[in-house]
Short mmCIF file of C-alpha atoms in Angstrom, two decimals:
data_model
loop_
_atom_site.label_atom_id
_atom_site.label_comp_id
_atom_site.label_asym_id
_atom_site.label_seq_id
_atom_site.Cartn_x
_atom_site.Cartn_y
_atom_site.Cartn_z
CA MET P 1310 101.43 74.04 87.65
CA LYS P 1311 103.18 70.66 86.66
CA LYS P 1312 101.78 67.29 87.82
CA ALA P 1313 103.71 65.21 90.40
CA PHE P 1314 102.92 62.01 92.02
CA LEU P 1315 103.70 60.51 95.68
CA ILE P 1316 103.86 56.87 95.17
CA LEU P 1317 104.30 54.55 98.28
CA GLU P 1318 105.77 51.27 98.30
CA ASP P 1319 102.44 49.46 98.94
CA GLY P 1320 101.08 50.98 95.77
CA THR P 1321 99.23 53.77 97.06
CA VAL P 1322 99.28 56.80 94.37
CA PHE P 1323 98.65 60.46 95.19
CA ALA P 1324 98.41 62.93 92.44
CA GLY P 1325 99.18 66.52 93.15
CA GLN P 1326 100.94 69.64 91.78
CA ALA P 1327 104.86 69.57 91.70
CA ILE P 1328 106.84 72.05 93.98
CA GLY P 1329 110.66 72.89 94.26
CA ALA P 1330 113.15 71.13 92.35
CA ASP P 1331 111.98 68.93 89.33
CA LYS P 1332 113.53 65.76 90.00
CA GLU P 1333 112.60 62.16 91.29
CA VAL P 1334 113.70 61.05 94.55
CA ILE P 1335 112.95 57.76 96.57
CA SER P 1336 113.15 57.89 100.25
CA GLU P 1337 111.56 57.03 103.60
CA ILE P 1338 108.21 58.75 104.11
CA VAL P 1339 107.51 60.17 107.72
CA PHE P 1340 105.06 62.76 109.09
CA ASN P 1341 105.56 65.96 111.31
CA THR P 1342 102.65 67.41 113.33
CA THR P 1343 104.30 70.79 113.86
CA MET P 1344 102.13 73.74 113.10
CA ALA P 1345 104.90 76.09 112.63
CA GLY P 1346 108.65 75.86 112.29
CA TYR P 1347 109.13 74.19 108.80
CA THR P 1348 112.24 76.03 108.21
CA GLU P 1349 113.80 74.40 111.40
CA VAL P 1350 112.32 71.06 110.42
CA PHE P 1351 113.60 71.03 106.78
CA THR P 1352 117.12 72.10 107.77
CA ASP P 1353 117.42 69.37 110.64
CA PRO P 1354 119.87 66.83 109.82
CA SER P 1355 118.11 64.13 111.52
CA TYR P 1356 115.83 64.21 108.39
CA ALA P 1357 118.25 62.99 105.93
CA GLY P 1358 117.17 60.19 103.66
CA GLN P 1359 113.48 61.00 104.48
CA SER P 1360 110.72 63.08 102.77
CA VAL P 1361 108.68 64.66 105.35
CA CYS P 1362 104.83 65.05 105.24
CA MET P 1363 103.75 68.29 107.03
CA THR P 1364 100.21 67.49 108.67
CA TYR P 1365 99.28 71.18 109.23
CA PRO P 1366 97.46 72.00 105.98
CA LEU P 1367 99.07 75.33 105.05
CA ILE P 1368 102.84 75.57 104.73
CA GLY P 1369 104.94 78.28 103.47
CA ASN P 1370 102.87 81.43 104.67
CA TYR P 1371 105.80 83.26 106.26
CA GLY P 1372 108.34 82.50 103.79
CA VAL P 1373 111.89 81.31 105.19
CA CYS P 1374 114.09 83.38 107.31
CA LEU P 1375 117.71 82.16 107.07
CA ASP P 1376 118.43 82.99 110.91
CA ASP P 1377 116.22 80.19 111.81
CA MET P 1378 118.18 77.32 109.89
CA GLU P 1379 119.23 74.53 111.97
CA SER P 1380 122.27 73.68 109.58
CA GLU P 1381 123.90 74.85 106.54
CA ARG P 1382 121.43 73.46 104.35
CA ILE P 1383 118.18 71.56 103.85
CA TRP P 1384 118.78 67.72 104.75
CA LEU P 1385 115.42 66.11 104.02
CA ASP P 1386 115.06 64.38 100.56
CA GLY P 1387 111.39 65.62 99.65
CA VAL P 1388 108.54 67.63 100.89
CA ILE P 1389 104.76 66.86 100.97
CA VAL P 1390 102.26 69.44 101.89
CA ARG P 1391 98.34 69.84 101.70
CA GLU P 1392 98.86 73.58 100.16
CA LEU P 1393 101.84 75.68 99.80
CA SER P 1394 101.09 79.19 100.34
CA GLU P 1395 101.86 81.36 97.05
CA VAL P 1396 102.39 84.69 99.45
CA ALA P 1397 105.12 84.59 101.87
CA SER P 1398 104.25 87.55 104.62
CA ASN P 1399 106.69 88.20 107.26
CA PHE P 1400 109.14 91.17 107.95
CA ARG P 1401 111.94 88.54 108.52
CA CYS P 1402 111.05 86.69 105.38
CA ASP P 1403 114.44 86.10 103.12
CA MET P 1404 112.76 84.09 100.48
CA SER P 1405 109.68 82.08 99.60
CA LEU P 1406 109.56 78.44 100.58
CA GLU P 1407 109.17 77.67 96.95
CA GLU P 1408 112.56 79.61 96.38
CA PHE P 1409 114.23 77.78 99.28
CA LEU P 1410 113.29 74.45 98.08
CA VAL P 1411 114.73 75.14 94.50
CA LYS P 1412 117.92 76.63 95.90
CA TYR P 1413 118.63 73.44 97.75
CA GLU P 1414 117.41 71.13 94.72
CA ILE P 1415 114.59 69.61 96.98
CA PRO P 1416 111.54 68.08 95.24
CA GLY P 1417 108.10 68.21 96.66
CA VAL P 1418 104.34 67.49 95.97
CA ALA P 1419 101.35 69.71 97.27
CA GLY P 1420 97.80 69.36 96.79
CA ILE P 1421 97.50 65.83 98.04
CA ASP P 1422 95.30 64.52 100.87
CA THR P 1423 97.95 64.59 103.76
CA ARG P 1424 95.27 63.31 106.20
CA LYS P 1425 94.72 60.13 104.38
CA LEU P 1426 98.48 59.84 104.05
CA THR P 1427 99.09 60.28 107.47
CA ARG P 1428 96.49 57.70 108.35
CA ILE P 1429 98.09 55.26 105.90
CA LEU P 1430 101.59 55.73 107.72
CA ARG P 1431 99.97 55.33 111.10
CA GLU P 1432 97.99 52.24 110.33
CA LYS P 1433 100.57 50.42 108.29
CA GLY P 1434 103.60 52.21 109.66
CA THR P 1435 106.42 54.26 107.87
CA MET P 1436 107.19 53.07 104.36
CA ASN P 1437 109.34 54.15 101.40
CA GLY P 1438 108.01 56.29 98.76
CA CYS P 1439 108.64 58.22 95.35
CA ILE P 1440 108.10 61.65 94.54
CA THR P 1441 108.11 62.00 90.89
CA THR P 1442 106.77 64.15 87.94
CA ASN P 1443 107.05 61.26 85.34
CA GLU P 1444 103.38 60.56 84.24
CA ASN P 1445 104.80 57.57 82.60
CA TYR P 1446 106.27 55.85 85.65
CA ASN P 1447 106.22 51.98 85.63
CA LEU P 1448 104.66 51.08 88.94
CA ASP P 1449 105.90 47.61 89.28
CA GLU P 1450 109.62 48.91 88.83
CA LEU P 1451 109.43 51.80 91.34
CA ILE P 1452 107.99 49.44 93.80
CA LYS P 1453 111.16 47.02 93.71
CA ARG P 1454 113.47 50.25 93.70
CA MET P 1455 111.41 51.54 96.90
CA LYS P 1456 111.51 48.25 98.77
CA ALA P 1457 115.32 48.00 98.32
CA TYR P 1458 115.86 51.65 99.43
CA THR P 1459 117.48 52.19 102.83
CA THR P 1460 118.80 55.06 104.73
CA LYS P 1461 122.45 54.09 105.10
CA GLY P 1462 125.62 56.34 105.40
CA VAL P 1463 123.25 59.34 106.43
CA VAL P 1464 125.34 60.22 109.57
CA GLU P 1465 128.58 60.56 107.59
CA LYS P 1466 126.60 62.65 105.18
CA VAL P 1467 125.37 65.32 107.59
CA SER P 1468 128.40 65.78 109.97
CA CYS P 1469 130.61 68.64 109.92
CA LYS P 1470 134.09 67.80 108.14
CA GLU P 1471 136.37 69.31 110.27
CA LYS P 1472 136.10 70.78 114.01
CA TYR P 1473 135.02 73.95 114.74
CA GLU P 1474 134.31 76.29 117.71
CA VAL P 1475 131.34 78.49 118.83
CA LYS P 1476 132.54 80.70 121.57
CA GLY P 1477 130.38 81.32 124.64
CA ALA P 1478 128.67 84.70 125.64
CA ARG P 1479 130.95 86.75 128.04
CA ASP P 1480 128.12 88.71 129.41
CA LEU P 1481 124.30 89.17 129.10
CA SER P 1482 124.62 91.73 126.21
CA ASP P 1483 127.43 89.82 124.60
CA ASN P 1484 127.40 88.91 120.88
CA GLY P 1485 127.40 85.22 121.47
CA PRO P 1486 124.62 82.97 119.98
CA VAL P 1487 121.39 82.98 121.41
CA SER P 1488 119.14 80.69 122.85
CA GLY P 1489 115.52 81.27 121.49
CA SER P 1490 113.94 81.74 118.08
CA ALA P 1491 116.59 83.39 116.26
CA VAL P 1492 119.41 80.78 116.90
CA PHE P 1493 121.13 80.76 113.45
CA ASN P 1494 122.76 83.94 111.68
CA ALA P 1495 124.61 83.10 108.44
CA ASP P 1496 127.39 85.99 109.07
CA ASN P 1497 127.70 84.49 112.59
CA TYR P 1498 128.19 81.10 111.38
CA LYS P 1499 130.99 82.20 108.88
CA ALA P 1500 132.57 84.09 111.47
CA ASP P 1501 132.57 81.06 113.91
CA LEU P 1502 134.10 78.91 111.20
CA ALA P 1503 136.55 81.44 110.71
CA GLY P 1504 137.60 81.80 114.23
CA ASP P 1505 136.61 85.54 114.39
CA HIS P 1506 134.10 85.63 116.90
CA SER P 1507 134.41 89.59 116.95
CA LYS P 1508 132.38 89.78 113.75
CA ARG P 1509 129.42 88.20 115.31
CA GLU P 1510 126.37 90.49 115.13
CA LYS P 1511 125.27 91.57 118.65
CA LYS P 1512 122.18 90.23 119.82
CA PRO P 1513 120.75 90.14 123.29
CA SER P 1514 120.82 86.63 125.15
CA LEU P 1515 117.53 85.33 126.11
CA VAL P 1516 119.36 83.35 129.03
CA ARG P 1517 119.07 85.16 132.17
CA GLN P 1518 122.47 84.00 133.71
CA LEU P 1519 125.75 82.82 132.49
CA ASN P 1520 125.90 79.71 134.41
CA GLY P 1521 128.77 78.26 132.29
CA VAL P 1522 131.40 80.41 134.05
CA LYS P 1523 133.18 78.56 136.59
CA ALA P 1524 134.31 80.24 140.12
CA ASP P 1525 137.80 81.13 138.80
CA GLY P 1526 136.21 83.12 135.89
CA THR P 1527 137.05 80.61 133.14
CA HIS P 1528 134.45 79.20 130.71
CA LEU P 1529 133.32 75.85 130.71
CA LYS P 1530 134.62 73.95 127.55
CA VAL P 1531 132.03 71.38 126.08
CA ALA P 1532 133.02 69.10 123.22
CA LEU P 1533 130.05 68.35 120.94
CA LEU P 1534 130.05 65.10 118.77
CA ASP P 1535 128.19 66.06 115.73
CA VAL P 1536 126.07 62.99 114.47
CA GLY P 1537 123.86 65.29 112.77
CA ALA P 1538 123.60 68.24 115.37
CA LYS P 1539 121.47 71.18 114.95
CA TYR P 1540 122.72 74.76 115.59
CA ASN P 1541 120.62 75.25 118.49
CA ILE P 1542 122.36 72.75 120.64
CA ALA P 1543 125.92 74.42 120.53
CA ASN P 1544 124.09 77.71 120.74
CA SER P 1545 122.12 76.66 123.78
CA LEU P 1546 125.16 76.14 125.48
CA ALA P 1547 127.26 79.08 124.24
CA ALA P 1548 124.32 81.24 125.22
CA ARG P 1549 125.02 80.19 128.73
CA GLY P 1550 128.62 80.88 128.50
CA CYS P 1551 130.25 77.55 127.64
CA ASP P 1552 132.80 77.55 124.88
CA VAL P 1553 131.87 74.44 122.51
CA THR P 1554 134.07 72.62 120.32
CA VAL P 1555 132.17 70.61 117.68
CA TYR P 1556 133.93 67.36 116.48
CA PRO P 1557 132.91 65.41 113.22
CA TYR P 1558 131.36 62.09 113.86
CA ASN P 1559 134.42 59.99 113.25
CA THR P 1560 136.39 61.67 115.90
CA THR P 1561 138.32 59.40 118.40
CA ALA P 1562 137.50 59.61 122.07
CA GLU P 1563 141.19 59.97 122.42
CA GLU P 1564 141.16 63.41 120.59
CA ILE P 1565 138.09 64.66 122.19
CA LEU P 1566 139.70 64.05 125.69
CA ALA P 1567 142.62 65.29 124.72
CA GLY P 1568 141.02 68.83 124.44
CA SER P 1569 140.36 68.45 128.31
CA PRO P 1570 136.68 69.40 128.17
CA ASP P 1571 134.63 69.96 131.13
CA GLY P 1572 131.75 67.93 129.64
CA ILE P 1573 130.81 66.04 126.39
CA MET P 1574 127.59 66.52 124.28
CA LEU P 1575 126.21 63.83 122.05
CA SER P 1576 124.14 65.21 119.34
CA ASN P 1577 120.94 64.47 117.39
CA GLY P 1578 121.26 62.40 114.21
CA PRO P 1579 119.51 60.74 111.30
CA GLY P 1580 119.29 56.96 110.54
CA ASP P 1581 119.42 53.55 112.52
CA PRO P 1582 121.83 54.14 115.49
CA LYS P 1583 123.04 50.44 114.93
CA ASP P 1584 124.61 51.38 111.71
CA CYS P 1585 127.25 53.65 113.51
CA GLU P 1586 129.10 50.86 114.81
CA SER P 1587 132.62 52.85 114.82
CA VAL P 1588 130.83 55.81 116.84
CA ILE P 1589 129.61 53.44 119.46
CA LYS P 1590 132.92 52.19 120.00
CA GLU P 1591 134.28 55.73 120.81
CA VAL P 1592 131.29 56.40 122.88
CA LYS P 1593 131.98 53.41 125.20
CA LYS P 1594 135.37 55.14 125.65
CA LEU P 1595 133.84 58.14 126.50
CA TYR P 1596 131.53 56.56 128.94
CA ASP P 1597 134.79 55.05 130.49
CA SER P 1598 136.46 58.39 130.85
CA ASN P 1599 134.24 59.95 133.80
CA VAL P 1600 133.76 63.13 131.82
CA PRO P 1601 130.31 64.40 132.46
CA ILE P 1602 128.19 63.64 129.29
CA PHE P 1603 124.97 64.79 128.31
CA ALA P 1604 123.02 63.33 125.13
CA ILE P 1605 120.26 63.94 122.83
CA CYS P 1606 118.38 61.80 120.50
CA LEU P 1607 120.53 59.74 118.39
CA GLY P 1608 123.27 60.44 121.04
CA HIS P 1609 120.70 59.12 123.67
CA GLN P 1610 120.67 55.79 121.60
CA LEU P 1611 124.34 55.50 120.83
CA MET P 1612 125.19 55.65 124.47
CA ALA P 1613 122.55 53.09 125.25
CA LEU P 1614 123.95 50.55 122.49
CA ALA P 1615 127.59 51.49 123.81
CA THR P 1616 126.39 50.12 127.34
CA GLY P 1617 124.62 47.17 126.30
CA THR P 1618 121.17 48.25 125.78
CA ASP P 1619 119.25 47.47 122.71
CA THR P 1620 117.12 49.88 120.29
CA HIS P 1621 114.15 49.05 118.06
CA LYS P 1622 112.48 50.96 115.24
CA LEU P 1623 108.84 52.52 116.18
CA LYS P 1624 106.02 51.84 113.79
CA TYR P 1625 105.81 55.31 112.57
CA GLY P 1626 108.05 57.24 115.15
CA HIS P 1627 107.68 60.55 116.90
CA ARG P 1628 107.85 63.65 115.01
CA GLY P 1629 106.48 67.35 116.06
CA GLY P 1630 106.41 69.87 118.92
CA ASN P 1631 103.72 68.53 121.08
CA HIS P 1632 104.88 64.97 122.48
CA PRO P 1633 104.16 65.02 126.20
CA VAL P 1634 107.02 63.22 128.45
CA LYS P 1635 106.87 62.54 131.94
CA GLU P 1636 109.73 62.83 134.49
CA LEU P 1637 109.73 59.75 136.52
CA ALA P 1638 111.31 61.34 139.51
CA THR P 1639 108.76 64.15 140.02
CA GLY P 1640 105.58 63.03 137.96
CA LYS P 1641 105.82 66.33 136.17
CA VAL P 1642 104.88 66.10 132.46
CA TYR P 1643 106.62 68.31 129.89
CA ILE P 1644 105.66 69.02 126.34
CA SER P 1645 108.65 68.41 124.05
CA SER P 1646 109.85 68.62 120.45
CA GLN P 1647 110.69 64.97 118.89
CA ASN P 1648 112.21 63.77 115.81
CA HIS P 1649 113.08 60.08 116.11
CA GLY P 1650 112.16 56.95 114.12
CA TYR P 1651 114.00 54.70 116.84
CA VAL P 1652 113.71 54.17 120.62
CA VAL P 1653 115.70 52.44 123.46
CA ASP P 1654 114.43 49.10 124.91
CA THR P 1655 114.20 49.10 128.50
CA ASP P 1656 112.93 45.77 129.07
CA LYS P 1657 116.24 44.31 129.83
CA LEU P 1658 117.71 47.50 131.08
CA ASP P 1659 120.41 46.73 133.86
CA PRO P 1660 119.70 48.89 136.80
CA LYS P 1661 123.49 48.83 137.27
CA VAL P 1662 124.24 50.66 134.24
CA ALA P 1663 121.15 52.92 133.86
CA THR P 1664 117.41 53.54 135.11
CA PRO P 1665 114.56 54.98 133.14
CA ALA P 1666 114.37 59.14 133.54
CA TYR P 1667 111.66 59.93 131.31
CA ILE P 1668 108.83 58.12 129.65
CA ASN P 1669 106.39 59.13 126.51
CA VAL P 1670 102.96 59.68 127.94
CA ASN P 1671 101.46 58.71 124.55
CA ASP P 1672 102.85 55.22 124.20
CA GLY P 1673 104.95 54.57 127.28
CA THR P 1674 108.26 54.05 125.42
CA ASN P 1675 111.59 55.38 126.94
CA GLU P 1676 112.42 59.36 126.60
CA GLY P 1677 115.57 59.26 128.74
CA LEU P 1678 117.94 57.51 130.84
CA ARG P 1679 119.95 58.22 134.00
CA TYR P 1680 123.32 56.42 134.38
CA THR P 1681 123.93 54.67 137.63
CA GLY P 1682 127.45 55.90 139.21
CA LYS P 1683 128.12 58.06 136.19
CA ASN P 1684 127.75 61.83 135.45
CA ILE P 1685 125.73 61.01 132.35
CA TYR P 1686 122.23 61.87 131.47
CA THR P 1687 120.47 61.07 128.02
CA VAL P 1688 117.38 62.11 126.65
CA GLN P 1689 115.38 61.18 123.44
CA PHE P 1690 113.62 64.47 122.87
CA HIS P 1691 115.00 67.80 121.93
CA PRO P 1692 115.41 70.57 124.82
CA GLU P 1693 117.06 72.79 122.36
CA ALA P 1694 113.65 72.82 120.46
CA SER P 1695 113.90 74.85 117.26
CA ALA P 1696 111.03 74.00 116.22
CA GLY P 1697 108.85 73.37 119.12
CA PRO P 1698 108.13 74.06 123.12
CA GLN P 1699 111.30 75.08 125.22
CA ASP P 1700 109.78 73.42 128.13
CA THR P 1701 113.02 71.39 128.86
CA GLY P 1702 115.66 73.87 128.06
CA THR P 1703 116.53 73.98 131.51
CA LEU P 1704 118.12 70.47 131.09
CA PHE P 1705 121.31 72.67 129.43
CA ASP P 1706 121.41 74.46 133.13
CA SER P 1707 121.17 70.66 134.60
CA PHE P 1708 124.20 69.74 132.39
CA ILE P 1709 126.10 72.83 133.66
CA HIS P 1710 125.68 72.03 137.14
CA MET P 1711 126.87 68.50 136.45
CA MET P 1712 129.95 69.90 135.07
CA ILE P 1713 130.72 72.20 137.92
CA ASP P 1714 129.60 70.34 140.85
CA GLY P 1715 129.17 66.79 139.86
CA GLU P 1716 125.26 67.11 140.50
CA PHE P 1717 122.48 66.94 137.71
CA ARG P 1718 119.66 69.22 139.06
#
């Protein structure tokens, strides 16, 4: 197997074996503590501009099931693992992880001490790095290039290019998207883009009630602003009976509101929220519209910036499926899926604008806001999971209650 190297901007060098595509890439190096769900992690648009170290030592043993993809492709720049399984054993497996990486031209390195790498990132903070198969690399030249690297323009890169619709389920056995592990089906997605919901493969819904249906029998309409949306955000709403229209990141507030949505969702996404200046301006208009809004991850940060609150970068971020968050109103603790490197500052949060709703149990950082006098609720974690626990999936039901009767419960 060909040699590969992971080189950090502090000069640390790890030698291992090349996996995936044979190419060199410079990106931000982060780690994810999820034990399973690597397909969902690798196809999460929030990882654009980053190479991900999986802390669990064996990756790839169940292969890749295309139904588990959270977007149309792999978005991360590189993969770092301790051991890549040579055998993929799973009745749902469509291809091996190695084949998956090659298909989307993603390089990686295996056989390195991922525990040591994780400790470096935890103690020194997230830093840039390079994955290369060039044994004659120039370290000084690489360090200059790595230090100059920034993750700019990633939201534009990952957002959909034109709006599309995901029709909601019409009954509990309908062929709408489902909430659960099998949340993406390639043929279903193509059928959605073509506007032909009838071609969807029939799958039972895991949601026990279609609470996205109004008293008059019509279905709630949700506008989803895609700043890097995972499929399961739209699917979680559609499984509950909501009709979802997904809009590109640069859609104006006027166009979104012209569709007369019952509610608006702001999605997850990659990069520094402060780079999204034009999006923040439109989000402020949506805030002023009085339409109920639910925001996740990057969307949570954009709403905070739009209303005068600040954000900052964490030392090494929260990425994994085992992060405890505390709901301040009840004292309940939930285990959540997370993937973010930035958080909302609450030190100078104006209570007339918003109040904290959740905090991270591990480090006390903000995990959610409830906006004062508005039907707006935002969270930093991922209630749609994929991968990760579904403890907070009921927040989609709360959003539906907010759209129907104006109460988030």
